[in-house]
Short mmCIF file of C-alpha atoms in Angstrom, two decimals:
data_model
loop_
_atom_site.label_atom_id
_atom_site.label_comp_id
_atom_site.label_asym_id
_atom_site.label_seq_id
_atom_site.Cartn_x
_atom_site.Cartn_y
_atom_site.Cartn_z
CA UNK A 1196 -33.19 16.13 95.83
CA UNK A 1197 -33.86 12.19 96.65
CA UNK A 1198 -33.72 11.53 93.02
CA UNK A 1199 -36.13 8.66 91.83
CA UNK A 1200 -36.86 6.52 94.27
CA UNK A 1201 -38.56 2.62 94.51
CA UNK A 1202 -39.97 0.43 96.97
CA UNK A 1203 -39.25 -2.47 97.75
CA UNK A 1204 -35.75 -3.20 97.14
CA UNK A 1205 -36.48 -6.90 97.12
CA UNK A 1206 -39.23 -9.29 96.86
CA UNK A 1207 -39.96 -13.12 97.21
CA UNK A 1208 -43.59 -14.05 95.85
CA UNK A 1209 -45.02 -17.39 94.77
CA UNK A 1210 -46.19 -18.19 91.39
CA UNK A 1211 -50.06 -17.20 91.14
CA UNK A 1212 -49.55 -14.30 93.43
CA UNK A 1213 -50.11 -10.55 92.74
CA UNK A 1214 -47.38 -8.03 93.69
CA UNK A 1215 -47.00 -3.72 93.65
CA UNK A 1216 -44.07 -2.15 92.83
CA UNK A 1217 -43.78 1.77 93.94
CA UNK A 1218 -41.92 4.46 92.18
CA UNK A 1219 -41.69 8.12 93.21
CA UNK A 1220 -40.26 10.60 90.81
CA UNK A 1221 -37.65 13.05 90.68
CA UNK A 1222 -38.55 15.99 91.69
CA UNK A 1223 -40.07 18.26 89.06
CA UNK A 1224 -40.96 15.38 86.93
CA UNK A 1225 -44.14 14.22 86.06
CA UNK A 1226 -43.52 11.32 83.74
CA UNK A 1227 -43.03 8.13 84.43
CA UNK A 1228 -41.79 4.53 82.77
CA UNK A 1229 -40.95 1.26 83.82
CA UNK A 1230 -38.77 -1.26 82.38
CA UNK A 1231 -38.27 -4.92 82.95
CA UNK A 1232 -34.55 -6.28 83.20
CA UNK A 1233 -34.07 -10.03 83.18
CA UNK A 1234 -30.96 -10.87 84.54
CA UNK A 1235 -27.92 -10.32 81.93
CA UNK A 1236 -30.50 -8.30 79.46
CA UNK A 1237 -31.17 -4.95 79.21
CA UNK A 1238 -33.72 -2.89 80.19
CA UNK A 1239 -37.15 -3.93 78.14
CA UNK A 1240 -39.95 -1.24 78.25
CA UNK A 1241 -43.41 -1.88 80.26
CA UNK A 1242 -45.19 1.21 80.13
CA UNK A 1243 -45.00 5.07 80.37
CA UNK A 1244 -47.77 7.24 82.63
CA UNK A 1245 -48.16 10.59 82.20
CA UNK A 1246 -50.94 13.05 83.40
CA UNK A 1247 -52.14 10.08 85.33
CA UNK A 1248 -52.83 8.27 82.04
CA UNK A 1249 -51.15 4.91 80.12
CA UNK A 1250 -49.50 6.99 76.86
CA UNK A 1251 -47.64 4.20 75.49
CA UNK A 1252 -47.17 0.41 76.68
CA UNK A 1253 -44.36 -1.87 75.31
CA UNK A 1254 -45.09 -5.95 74.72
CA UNK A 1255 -46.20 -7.24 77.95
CA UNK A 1256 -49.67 -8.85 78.66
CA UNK A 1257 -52.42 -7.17 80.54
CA UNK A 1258 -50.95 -9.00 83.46
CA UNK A 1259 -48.97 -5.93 84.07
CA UNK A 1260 -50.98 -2.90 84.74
CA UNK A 1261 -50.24 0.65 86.74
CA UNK A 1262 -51.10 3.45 88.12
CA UNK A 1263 -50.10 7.05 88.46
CA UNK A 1264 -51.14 9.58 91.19
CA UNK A 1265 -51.90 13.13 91.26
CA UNK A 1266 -48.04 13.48 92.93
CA UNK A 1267 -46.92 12.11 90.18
CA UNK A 1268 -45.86 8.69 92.02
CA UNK A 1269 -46.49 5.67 90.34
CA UNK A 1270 -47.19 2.03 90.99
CA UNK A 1271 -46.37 -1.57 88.91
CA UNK A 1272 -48.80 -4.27 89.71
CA UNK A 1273 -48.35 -7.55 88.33
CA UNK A 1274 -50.64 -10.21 88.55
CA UNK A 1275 -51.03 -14.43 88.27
CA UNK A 1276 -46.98 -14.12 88.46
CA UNK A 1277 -44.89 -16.58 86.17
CA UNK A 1278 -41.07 -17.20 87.11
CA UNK A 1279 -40.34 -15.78 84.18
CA UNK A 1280 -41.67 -12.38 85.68
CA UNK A 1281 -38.21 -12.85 88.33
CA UNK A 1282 -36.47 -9.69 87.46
CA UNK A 1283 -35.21 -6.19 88.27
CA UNK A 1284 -37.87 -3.82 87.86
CA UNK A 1285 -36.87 -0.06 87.18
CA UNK A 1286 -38.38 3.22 87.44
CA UNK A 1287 -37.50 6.28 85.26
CA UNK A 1288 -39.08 9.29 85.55
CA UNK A 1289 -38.54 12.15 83.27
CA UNK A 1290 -40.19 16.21 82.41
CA UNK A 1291 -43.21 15.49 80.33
CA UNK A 1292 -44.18 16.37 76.89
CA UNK A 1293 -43.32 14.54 73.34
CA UNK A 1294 -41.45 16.25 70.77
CA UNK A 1295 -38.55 17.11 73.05
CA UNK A 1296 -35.33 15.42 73.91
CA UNK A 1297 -35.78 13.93 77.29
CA UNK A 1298 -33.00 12.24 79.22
CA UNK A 1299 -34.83 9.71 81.79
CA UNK A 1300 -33.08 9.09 85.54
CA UNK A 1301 -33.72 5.47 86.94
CA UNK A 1302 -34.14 4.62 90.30
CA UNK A 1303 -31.96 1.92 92.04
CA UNK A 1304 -34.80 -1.24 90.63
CA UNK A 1305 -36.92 -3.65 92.95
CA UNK A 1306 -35.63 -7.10 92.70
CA UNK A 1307 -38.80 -9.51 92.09
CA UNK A 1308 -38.57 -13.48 93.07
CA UNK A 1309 -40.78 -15.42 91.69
CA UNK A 1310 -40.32 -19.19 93.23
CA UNK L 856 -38.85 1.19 64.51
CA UNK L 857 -36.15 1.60 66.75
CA UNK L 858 -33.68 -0.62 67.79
CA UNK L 859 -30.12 -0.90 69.22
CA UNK L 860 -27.24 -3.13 68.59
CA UNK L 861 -24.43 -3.13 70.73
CA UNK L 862 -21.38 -5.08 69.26
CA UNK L 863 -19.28 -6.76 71.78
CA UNK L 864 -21.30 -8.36 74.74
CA UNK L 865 -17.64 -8.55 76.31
CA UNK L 866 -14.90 -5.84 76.56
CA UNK L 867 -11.33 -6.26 78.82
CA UNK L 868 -9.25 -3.20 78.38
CA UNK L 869 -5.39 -2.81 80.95
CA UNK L 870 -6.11 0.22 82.89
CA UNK L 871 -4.49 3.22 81.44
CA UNK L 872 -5.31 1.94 77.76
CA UNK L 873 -8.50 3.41 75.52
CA UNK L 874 -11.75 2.18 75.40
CA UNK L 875 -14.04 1.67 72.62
CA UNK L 876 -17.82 0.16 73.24
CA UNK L 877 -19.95 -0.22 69.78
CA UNK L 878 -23.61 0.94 69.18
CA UNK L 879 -25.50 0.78 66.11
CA UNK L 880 -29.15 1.81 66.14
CA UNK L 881 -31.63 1.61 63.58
CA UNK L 882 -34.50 4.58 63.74
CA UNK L 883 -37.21 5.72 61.21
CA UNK L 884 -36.41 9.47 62.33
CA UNK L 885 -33.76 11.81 63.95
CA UNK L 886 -33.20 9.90 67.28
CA UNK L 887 -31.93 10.51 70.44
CA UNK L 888 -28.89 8.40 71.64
CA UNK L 889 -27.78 8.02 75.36
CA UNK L 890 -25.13 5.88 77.14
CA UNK L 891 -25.90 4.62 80.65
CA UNK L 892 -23.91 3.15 83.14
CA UNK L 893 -24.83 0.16 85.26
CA UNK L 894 -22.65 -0.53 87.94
CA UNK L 895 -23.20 -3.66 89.90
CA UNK L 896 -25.96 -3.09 92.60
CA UNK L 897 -26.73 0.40 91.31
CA UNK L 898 -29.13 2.18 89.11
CA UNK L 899 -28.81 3.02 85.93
CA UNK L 900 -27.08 6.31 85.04
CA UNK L 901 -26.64 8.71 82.62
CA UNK L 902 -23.03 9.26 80.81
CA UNK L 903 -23.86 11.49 77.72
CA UNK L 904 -26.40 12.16 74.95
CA UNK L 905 -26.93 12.85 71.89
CA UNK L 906 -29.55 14.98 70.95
CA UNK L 907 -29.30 16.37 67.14
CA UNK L 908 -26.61 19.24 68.26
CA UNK L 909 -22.85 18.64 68.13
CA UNK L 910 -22.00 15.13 66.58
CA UNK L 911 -19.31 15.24 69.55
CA UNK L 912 -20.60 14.67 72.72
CA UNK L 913 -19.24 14.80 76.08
CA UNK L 914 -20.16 13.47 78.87
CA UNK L 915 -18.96 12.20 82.46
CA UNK L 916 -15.95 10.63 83.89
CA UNK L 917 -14.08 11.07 80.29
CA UNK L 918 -16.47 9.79 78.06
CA UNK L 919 -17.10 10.94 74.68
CA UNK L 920 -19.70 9.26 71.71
CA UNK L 921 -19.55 10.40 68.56
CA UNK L 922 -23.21 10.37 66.27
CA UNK L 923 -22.52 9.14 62.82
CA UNK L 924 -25.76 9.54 60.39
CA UNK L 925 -23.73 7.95 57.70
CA UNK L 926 -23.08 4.69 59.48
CA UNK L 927 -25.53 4.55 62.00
CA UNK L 928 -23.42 4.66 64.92
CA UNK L 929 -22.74 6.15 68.29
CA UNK L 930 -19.59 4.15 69.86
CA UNK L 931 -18.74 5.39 73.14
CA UNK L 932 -14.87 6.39 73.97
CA UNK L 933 -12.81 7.03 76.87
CA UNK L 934 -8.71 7.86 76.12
CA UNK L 935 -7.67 6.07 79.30
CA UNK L 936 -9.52 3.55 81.28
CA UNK L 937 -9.59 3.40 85.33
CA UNK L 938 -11.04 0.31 87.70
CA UNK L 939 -13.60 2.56 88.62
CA UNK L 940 -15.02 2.09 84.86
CA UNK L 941 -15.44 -1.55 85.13
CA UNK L 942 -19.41 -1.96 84.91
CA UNK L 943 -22.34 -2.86 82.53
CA UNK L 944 -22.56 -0.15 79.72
CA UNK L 945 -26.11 0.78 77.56
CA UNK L 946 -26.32 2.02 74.61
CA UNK L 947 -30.27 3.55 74.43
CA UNK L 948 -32.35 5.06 71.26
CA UNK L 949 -35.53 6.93 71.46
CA UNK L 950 -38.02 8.74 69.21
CA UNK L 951 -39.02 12.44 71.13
CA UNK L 952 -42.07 12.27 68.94
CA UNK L 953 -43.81 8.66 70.77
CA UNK L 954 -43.11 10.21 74.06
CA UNK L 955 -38.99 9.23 74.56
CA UNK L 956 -39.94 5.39 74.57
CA UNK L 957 -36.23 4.48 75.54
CA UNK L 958 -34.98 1.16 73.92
CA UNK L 959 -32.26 -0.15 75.45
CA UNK L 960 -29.05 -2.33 73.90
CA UNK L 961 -28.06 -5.65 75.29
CA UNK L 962 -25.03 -4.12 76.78
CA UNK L 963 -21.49 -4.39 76.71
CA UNK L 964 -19.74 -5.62 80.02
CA UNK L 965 -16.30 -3.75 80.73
CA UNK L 966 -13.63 -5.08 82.32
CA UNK L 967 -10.27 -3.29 83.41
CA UNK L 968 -7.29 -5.16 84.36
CA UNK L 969 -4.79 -3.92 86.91
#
């Protein structure tokens, strides 16, 4: 089992620019969330997918927007990028459903630039 | 609403000698708690949670948390501290009900001394 996996491990983009962030899950799971970590904070909550649908979004503009598949891989698109978006940018993906306790496993993060 | 507080940004234990990281969480329902590790260059992962059965819980590598209704706490423990420890510790609270929105802690940064 690869575990959660993410692509790219690092990125340089310009201010303005757009950028995609990929995430595959863990196999067997079909939900999945990213999270935003600024560098000495912890982990801040973008948004979760699940059955190829947005169920829940934390407090980031509509700059950020995703995607998920029918395999259950995801993508992070941000767009008109700030420096402030310079960050690590984590996957988690996790078994679906709400009412049940649900750890989530995180991938290893893309590292995002923004000069 | 849910929210985390972790206590102590900062925490330099000898090797050898117990450790003791803080968490205090606010939630509107019965949460679940987790504690993740961060070491540097690595991904986030999982030591233990908590998830409304034993108060106790166990996890990896030593660790133990303990869920406190009464004070609203879930401090993580480990009797005897190794280098390997030395890494970027989460405390995390989530509602199962809004689909296991995790909200993480600031974190507390361990350091072991030799």
């Amino acid at each position: 089992d690869a575990g959660v996996t993410q692509s790219p491990t690092h990125l340089i983009k310009t201010r303005g620019q757009q950028v995609t962030l990929r995430c595959s899950p863990k196999s067997g799971h079909d939900t999945v969330s990213w999270y935003q970590q600024a560098l000495g904070q912890g982990p801040q909550f973008i948004f979760q997918y699940y059955e190829e649908e947005e169920r829940q979004r934390g407090n980031f503009p509509d700059r950020f927007s995703g995607h998920q598949f029918p395999n259950y891989s995801s993508e992070l698109n941000v767009n008109a990028l700030l420096l402030g978006d310079s960050a690590l940018y984590l996957c988690a993906s996790s078994p679906g459903g709400q009412g049940v306790y649900y750890e989530q496993y995180f991938g290893p993060g893309t590292r995002l630039t923004v000069t | 609403a849910q929210s985390v507080t972790q206590l102590d940004s900062h925490v330099s234990v000898s090797e050898g000698t117990p450790v003791l990281l803080r968490c205090n969480y606010s939630s509107s329902y019965s949460p679940s708690l987790f504690w993740y590790v961060q070491h540097p260059n690595k991904g986030l992962q999982l030591l233990l949670k908590y998830t409304s059965a034993a108060t106790l819980v166990k996890g990896i590598n030593g660790f133990e948390a303990e869920f406190k209704k009464s004070e609203t706490s879930f401090h993580l423990t480990k009797p005897s501290a190794h280098m390997s420890d030395a890494a970027e510790y989460f405390c995390v609270v989530s509602d199962p009900r809004t689909g296991n929105q995790f909200y993480f802690g600031t974190g507390t940064s361990l350091t072991v001394i030799p």
